[in-house]
Amino acid sequence: MAKTNYSVGLLTSDESWRMIRTARAEPAGRLEETLASSSARARDFQMALEQAQQQFVAAAQVGYESRPLNLFYGLSQAGRAIAAASPRLGGRTQNRWQGSGHGLHFDPDISAHGLIGSRIRVDNGNADLFSRLSIAIGSPTDVRSATFGELIEQIPDYAMEFPDPSAIGRPIHDTRVYAAPAAFPVELEVQLPGLPMEGPMDEAVVRALADRYPALRPLRVSTSEPGTARRSHNRGRCLFVIDGIDQLQLSRSGPYVPLGTQTYRRHSVLLPELGESPRELRPLASWWMVLFALSMLARYSPHHWTRTMSITHSRIASRVEFILDSALHAVPELVHEELASIAAVDQEPS
């Protein structure tokens, strides 16, 4: 049952897989061109997506104890298909489209820092599957590492289900200009994570919080007097200044949003930078790292995994259950979004 305006528009896994199967049967645009250029790419695309769907169907039928294994390997196969279909890889580019190895590392012995504080590390290689996926979807490969806790905070479904007003680096929703600007500058209202709910706001503090979000960096903080940021009339929100149309883009639903806003399950969202990268991960890459860590923990450290998933012994058990439930629906929808992006005629090789 939908609880929010956000959840009303989400697709079920069945709906997403039907759309993916339609894209397989009726590829369009750059997707069709890329697959037609190589029979090997077309074969990998079709079989990898078939395997991905079967893994996700299997994941829905098993308990939490084994589900991470099906989910990650299903996503891994979907990543192979995306790499095979992307014009950013192979062909005229210098980037190979076939990947080998995970390209990620996670120590399943979480006794030192717990799951939330344990780190997932990125190889930054040039042949592994994570780097192939990242290049294919335009996600950074220079993250180096991030904690599991930092990664799950980037997933909008999780951040909305488990709100933490004091946390920074969370997705930001509802940052839009509702009418086409007739003149500039215009102001943009933002509910910035980490912002004090009341009282005066130092401009430098607001700037530091905003600079975690690549889409907010080019925007000026609106000030009421030198050094003091202006609050919106809505509690807990501040204002930024948009100087021109070049700082905006049209969202899929129509309103203007800041340039660099990402789409997550058909909703516009601002995502923060992660690790050592000055850019934000694409949502599918965040899910990839999260599911990789959970699959490594479940596979190689059954003792820690059992303890983590015990409702009576683990304070994060319900949260991990939520992640595993959400992945069943969120990941297929994101896979379809990336395939639709590839099909768009304006995607060029990089």
C-alpha positions as a Python dict, from the first residue, in 0.01 Angstrom:
ca = {
    (1, 'M'): (0, 0, 0),
    (2, 'A'): (144, 336, -105),
    (3, 'K'): (227, 559, 193),
    (4, 'T'): (369, 869, 21),
    (5, 'N'): (347, 1056, -309),
    (6, 'Y'): (687, 905, -386),
    (7, 'S'): (572, 546, -340),
    (8, 'V'): (258, 596, -554),
    (9, 'G'): (466, 618, -872),
    (10, 'L'): (699, 322, -814),
    (11, 'L'): (692, 18, -1040),
    (12, 'T'): (661, -337, -916),
    (13, 'S'): (927, -589, -1014),
    (14, 'D'): (684, -755, -1257),
    (15, 'E'): (619, -423, -1431),
    (16, 'S'): (990, -346, -1460),
    (17, 'W'): (1080, -689, -1593),
    (18, 'R'): (802, -663, -1852),
    (19, 'M'): (948, -331, -1970),
    (20, 'I'): (1296, -487, -1982),
    (21, 'R'): (1165, -780, -2186),
    (22, 'T'): (1002, -533, -2425),
    (23, 'A'): (1337, -353, -2461),
    (24, 'R'): (1498, -689, -2538),
    (25, 'A'): (1242, -776, -2803),
    (26, 'E'): (1211, -424, -2948),
    (27, 'P'): (1542, -241, -2893),
    (28, 'A'): (1534, 121, -3003),
    (29, 'G'): (1771, 410, -3075),
    (30, 'R'): (2134, 373, -2972),
    (31, 'L'): (2048, 47, -2796),
    (32, 'E'): (1942, -109, -3125),
    (33, 'E'): (2245, 35, -3308),
    (34, 'T'): (2495, -98, -3055),
    (35, 'L'): (2349, -447, -3042),
    (36, 'A'): (2325, -464, -3421),
    (37, 'S'): (2695, -381, -3449),
    (38, 'S'): (2807, -706, -3284),
    (39, 'S'): (2644, -1048, -3260),
    (40, 'A'): (2858, -1121, -2951),
    (41, 'R'): (2724, -812, -2774),
    (42, 'A'): (2368, -900, -2871),
    (43, 'R'): (2404, -1256, -2740),
    (44, 'D'): (2553, -1141, -2408),
    (45, 'F'): (2284, -874, -2373),
    (46, 'Q'): (1998, -1118, -2419),
    (47, 'M'): (2127, -1407, -2209),
    (48, 'A'): (2261, -1192, -1926),
    (49, 'L'): (1924, -1018, -1886),
    (50, 'E'): (1744, -1352, -1892),
    (51, 'Q'): (1973, -1478, -1617),
    (52, 'A'): (1929, -1153, -1423),
    (53, 'Q'): (1551, -1190, -1426),
    (54, 'Q'): (1567, -1554, -1319),
    (55, 'Q'): (1799, -1465, -1030),
    (56, 'F'): (1559, -1195, -909),
    (57, 'V'): (1261, -1427, -937),
    (58, 'A'): (1456, -1681, -731),
    (59, 'A'): (1551, -1412, -478),
    (60, 'A'): (1184, -1339, -413),
    (61, 'Q'): (1126, -1706, -327),
    (62, 'V'): (1401, -1749, -68),
    (63, 'G'): (1449, -1609, 281),
    (64, 'Y'): (1676, -1328, 388),
    (65, 'E'): (1945, -1581, 479),
    (66, 'S'): (2023, -1651, 109),
    (67, 'R'): (1861, -1363, -77),
    (68, 'P'): (2175, -1143, -111),
    (69, 'L'): (2341, -1411, -326),
    (70, 'N'): (2062, -1415, -585),
    (71, 'L'): (2022, -1038, -578),
    (72, 'F'): (2387, -955, -634),
    (73, 'Y'): (2447, -1211, -905),
    (74, 'G'): (2124, -1107, -1075),
    (75, 'L'): (2243, -745, -1072),
    (76, 'S'): (2587, -856, -1187),
    (77, 'Q'): (2434, -1019, -1495),
    (78, 'A'): (2221, -712, -1560),
    (79, 'G'): (2543, -510, -1546),
    (80, 'R'): (2698, -734, -1811),
    (81, 'A'): (2398, -667, -2033),
    (82, 'I'): (2421, -290, -1981),
    (83, 'A'): (2793, -296, -2063),
    (84, 'A'): (2728, -498, -2379),
    (85, 'A'): (2460, -251, -2489),
    (86, 'S'): (2641, 75, -2410),
    (87, 'P'): (2799, 279, -2693),
    (88, 'R'): (3039, 415, -2430),
    (89, 'L'): (3219, 79, -2433),
    (90, 'G'): (3384, -111, -2717),
    (91, 'G'): (3353, -14, -3081),
    (92, 'R'): (3510, 325, -3145),
    (93, 'T'): (3598, 378, -2778),
    (94, 'Q'): (3910, 263, -2598),
    (95, 'N'): (3707, 91, -2325),
    (96, 'R'): (3646, -282, -2344),
    (97, 'W'): (3284, -384, -2289),
    (98, 'Q'): (3345, -728, -2138),
    (99, 'G'): (3438, -729, -1770),
    (100, 'S'): (3617, -985, -1557),
    (101, 'G'): (3623, -986, -1177),
    (102, 'H'): (3421, -782, -928),
    (103, 'G'): (3647, -477, -899),
    (104, 'L'): (3531, -439, -537),
    (105, 'H'): (3658, -565, -203),
    (106, 'F'): (3469, -617, 124),
    (107, 'D'): (3606, -794, 431),
    (108, 'P'): (3327, -1019, 562),
    (109, 'D'): (3484, -1013, 909),
    (110, 'I'): (3283, -718, 1041),
    (111, 'S'): (3372, -771, 1406),
    (112, 'A'): (3583, -453, 1424),
    (113, 'H'): (3341, -195, 1287),
    (114, 'G'): (3007, -374, 1246),
    (115, 'L'): (2829, -382, 913),
    (116, 'I'): (2744, -10, 911),
    (117, 'G'): (3105, 96, 966),
    (118, 'S'): (3271, -161, 739),
    (119, 'R'): (3418, -38, 411),
    (120, 'I'): (3362, -141, 52),
    (121, 'R'): (3670, -63, -157),
    (122, 'V'): (3686, 9, -530),
    (123, 'D'): (3982, -118, -733),
    (124, 'N'): (3960, 158, -995),
    (125, 'G'): (4074, -99, -1250),
    (126, 'N'): (4013, -107, -1623),
    (127, 'A'): (3884, -458, -1681),
    (128, 'D'): (3652, -548, -1393),
    (129, 'L'): (3275, -556, -1418),
    (130, 'F'): (3209, -269, -1176),
    (131, 'S'): (3426, -33, -1380),
    (132, 'R'): (3254, -151, -1702),
    (133, 'L'): (2913, -78, -1554),
    (134, 'S'): (3028, 258, -1417),
    (135, 'I'): (3159, 378, -1753),
    (136, 'A'): (2850, 246, -1931),
    (137, 'I'): (2611, 447, -1713),
    (138, 'G'): (2833, 753, -1654),
    (139, 'S'): (2909, 683, -1288),
    (140, 'P'): (3247, 774, -1131),
    (141, 'T'): (3513, 510, -1071),
    (142, 'D'): (3731, 718, -836),
    (143, 'V'): (3532, 666, -515),
    (144, 'R'): (3814, 454, -364),
    (145, 'S'): (3606, 342, -65),
    (146, 'A'): (3292, 409, 136),
    (147, 'T'): (3135, 260, 444),
    (148, 'F'): (2824, 47, 413),
    (149, 'G'): (2641, 310, 618),
    (150, 'E'): (2738, 589, 376),
    (151, 'L'): (2616, 382, 82),
    (152, 'I'): (2274, 292, 218),
    (153, 'E'): (2215, 658, 308),
    (154, 'Q'): (2241, 734, -65),
    (155, 'I'): (1949, 505, -150),
    (156, 'P'): (1628, 714, -147),
    (157, 'D'): (1403, 422, -47),
    (158, 'Y'): (1612, 360, 264),
    (159, 'A'): (1655, 727, 355),
    (160, 'M'): (1279, 783, 340),
    (161, 'E'): (1194, 472, 543),
    (162, 'F'): (1453, 546, 814),
    (163, 'P'): (1474, 926, 834),
    (164, 'D'): (1754, 1076, 1037),
    (165, 'P'): (1734, 1457, 1053),
    (166, 'S'): (2088, 1483, 1187),
    (167, 'A'): (2244, 1282, 904),
    (168, 'I'): (2421, 1460, 619),
    (169, 'G'): (2482, 1322, 273),
    (170, 'R'): (2126, 1200, 219),
    (171, 'P'): (1918, 1230, -100),
    (172, 'I'): (1730, 1558, -141),
    (173, 'H'): (1381, 1558, -293),
    (174, 'D'): (1146, 1831, -417),
    (175, 'T'): (1404, 2078, -546),
    (176, 'R'): (1227, 2223, -845),
    (177, 'V'): (1118, 2547, -1007),
    (178, 'Y'): (747, 2502, -1051),
    (179, 'A'): (696, 2751, -1336),
    (180, 'A'): (915, 2816, -1638),
    (181, 'P'): (1122, 3118, -1534),
    (182, 'A'): (1031, 3436, -1722),
    (183, 'A'): (1329, 3618, -1578),
    (184, 'F'): (1635, 3546, -1370),
    (185, 'P'): (1758, 3523, -1102),
    (186, 'V'): (1506, 3294, -930),
    (187, 'E'): (1523, 3125, -592),
    (188, 'L'): (1520, 2753, -525),
    (189, 'E'): (1398, 2611, -194),
    (190, 'V'): (1606, 2321, -60),
    (191, 'Q'): (1563, 2099, 245),
    (192, 'L'): (1934, 2058, 304),
    (193, 'P'): (2039, 1765, 528),
    (194, 'G'): (2227, 1882, 835),
    (195, 'L'): (2062, 2226, 832),
    (196, 'P'): (1941, 2356, 1171),
    (197, 'M'): (1561, 2359, 1176),
    (198, 'E'): (1541, 2708, 1330),
    (199, 'G'): (1752, 3011, 1408),
    (200, 'P'): (2010, 3208, 1207),
    (201, 'M'): (2223, 3023, 952),
    (202, 'D'): (2582, 3108, 875),
    (203, 'E'): (2634, 3130, 498),
    (204, 'A'): (2964, 2941, 518),
    (205, 'V'): (2799, 2651, 703),
    (206, 'V'): (2521, 2628, 445),
    (207, 'R'): (2780, 2646, 166),
    (208, 'A'): (2980, 2361, 318),
    (209, 'L'): (2671, 2140, 347),
    (210, 'A'): (2557, 2226, -6),
    (211, 'D'): (2898, 2156, -160),
    (212, 'R'): (2852, 1787, -83),
    (213, 'Y'): (2594, 1788, -364),
    (214, 'P'): (2744, 1841, -712),
    (215, 'A'): (2417, 1986, -845),
    (216, 'L'): (2413, 2257, -575),
    (217, 'R'): (2777, 2366, -604),
    (218, 'P'): (2723, 2615, -890),
    (219, 'L'): (2429, 2784, -711),
    (220, 'R'): (2467, 3087, -487),
    (221, 'V'): (2337, 3081, -130),
    (222, 'S'): (2062, 3341, -91),
    (223, 'T'): (2153, 3583, 188),
    (224, 'S'): (1943, 3819, 398),
    (225, 'E'): (2251, 4013, 506),
    (226, 'P'): (2622, 3958, 448),
    (227, 'G'): (2727, 3619, 584),
    (228, 'T'): (2376, 3508, 683),
    (229, 'A'): (2181, 3260, 471),
    (230, 'R'): (1811, 3318, 415),
    (231, 'R'): (1554, 3070, 539),
    (232, 'S'): (1247, 2975, 343),
    (233, 'H'): (905, 3028, 498),
    (234, 'N'): (894, 2647, 521),
    (235, 'R'): (1065, 2519, 834),
    (236, 'G'): (1407, 2359, 789),
    (237, 'R'): (1460, 2485, 433),
    (238, 'C'): (1697, 2741, 286),
    (239, 'L'): (1716, 2925, -46),
    (240, 'F'): (1964, 2917, -333),
    (241, 'V'): (1987, 3154, -628),
    (242, 'I'): (1963, 3033, -988),
    (243, 'D'): (2116, 3292, -1218),
    (244, 'G'): (2022, 3150, -1559),
    (245, 'I'): (1854, 2878, -1759),
    (246, 'D'): (2192, 2707, -1805),
    (247, 'Q'): (2174, 2605, -1438),
    (248, 'L'): (1847, 2418, -1491),
    (249, 'Q'): (1725, 2111, -1674),
    (250, 'L'): (1379, 1975, -1741),
    (251, 'S'): (1283, 1679, -1526),
    (252, 'R'): (1102, 1379, -1672),
    (253, 'S'): (779, 1499, -1509),
    (254, 'G'): (807, 1850, -1650),
    (255, 'P'): (926, 2101, -1384),
    (256, 'Y'): (1270, 2257, -1403),
    (257, 'V'): (1527, 2115, -1162),
    (258, 'P'): (1893, 2202, -1095),
    (259, 'L'): (2135, 2088, -1362),
    (260, 'G'): (2285, 1757, -1250),
    (261, 'T'): (1969, 1631, -1081),
    (262, 'Q'): (1940, 1254, -1118),
    (263, 'T'): (1637, 1035, -1179),
    (264, 'Y'): (1566, 760, -929),
    (265, 'R'): (1267, 540, -1006),
    (266, 'R'): (1111, 819, -1215),
    (267, 'H'): (1159, 1079, -940),
    (268, 'S'): (1404, 1370, -940),
    (269, 'V'): (1663, 1360, -663),
    (270, 'L'): (1987, 1535, -568),
    (271, 'L'): (2256, 1292, -455),
    (272, 'P'): (2576, 1372, -262),
    (273, 'E'): (2934, 1297, -356),
    (274, 'L'): (3082, 977, -219),
    (275, 'G'): (3427, 877, -100),
    (276, 'E'): (3713, 1052, -277),
    (277, 'S'): (3513, 1131, -589),
    (278, 'P'): (3383, 1486, -640),
    (279, 'R'): (3086, 1330, -821),
    (280, 'E'): (2787, 1131, -705),
    (281, 'L'): (2737, 766, -789),
    (282, 'R'): (2461, 667, -1022),
    (283, 'P'): (2194, 492, -809),
    (284, 'L'): (2247, 157, -979),
    (285, 'A'): (2615, 170, -882),
    (286, 'S'): (2522, 241, -519),
    (287, 'W'): (2291, -59, -516),
    (288, 'W'): (2570, -266, -675),
    (289, 'M'): (2812, -189, -392),
    (290, 'V'): (2548, -247, -123),
    (291, 'L'): (2440, -584, -260),
    (292, 'F'): (2800, -687, -320),
    (293, 'A'): (2881, -629, 48),
    (294, 'L'): (2574, -818, 168),
    (295, 'S'): (2644, -1110, -66),
    (296, 'M'): (3004, -1135, 55),
    (297, 'L'): (2891, -1128, 416),
    (298, 'A'): (2621, -1391, 363),
    (299, 'R'): (2850, -1617, 161),
    (300, 'Y'): (3179, -1600, 346),
    (301, 'S'): (3082, -1514, 704),
    (302, 'P'): (2762, -1704, 793),
    (303, 'H'): (2823, -1640, 1165),
    (304, 'H'): (2826, -1261, 1125),
    (305, 'W'): (2541, -1276, 875),
    (306, 'T'): (2322, -1480, 1110),
    (307, 'R'): (2391, -1237, 1392),
    (308, 'T'): (2324, -936, 1169),
    (309, 'M'): (1986, -1075, 1059),
    (310, 'S'): (1867, -1170, 1408),
    (311, 'I'): (1579, -942, 1508),
    (312, 'T'): (1638, -1027, 1873),
    (313, 'H'): (2012, -952, 1869),
    (314, 'S'): (2073, -695, 1593),
    (315, 'R'): (1952, -334, 1598),
    (316, 'I'): (1994, -313, 1219),
    (317, 'A'): (1823, -642, 1128),
    (318, 'S'): (1498, -478, 1017),
    (319, 'R'): (1691, -221, 814),
    (320, 'V'): (1882, -491, 628),
    (321, 'E'): (1556, -677, 568),
    (322, 'F'): (1412, -357, 421),
    (323, 'I'): (1711, -322, 187),
    (324, 'L'): (1670, -681, 66),
    (325, 'D'): (1296, -633, 15),
    (326, 'S'): (1340, -300, -165),
    (327, 'A'): (1606, -438, -399),
    (328, 'L'): (1353, -680, -550),
    (329, 'H'): (1160, -385, -696),
    (330, 'A'): (1408, -96, -706),
    (331, 'V'): (1692, -265, -894),
    (332, 'P'): (1488, -390, -1194),
    (333, 'E'): (1335, -43, -1230),
    (334, 'L'): (1681, 115, -1230),
    (335, 'V'): (1806, -139, -1484),
    (336, 'H'): (1521, -40, -1713),
    (337, 'E'): (1598, 329, -1660),
    (338, 'E'): (1959, 274, -1765),
    (339, 'L'): (1854, 78, -2074),
    (340, 'A'): (1613, 358, -2165),
    (341, 'S'): (1897, 608, -2122),
    (342, 'I'): (2116, 404, -2359),
    (343, 'A'): (1836, 398, -2614),
    (344, 'A'): (1811, 779, -2608),
    (345, 'V'): (1951, 923, -2929),
    (346, 'D'): (2155, 1191, -2751),
    (347, 'Q'): (2389, 950, -2568),
    (348, 'E'): (2732, 973, -2723),
    (349, 'P'): (3041, 757, -2675),
    (350, 'S'): (3286, 893, -2417),
}
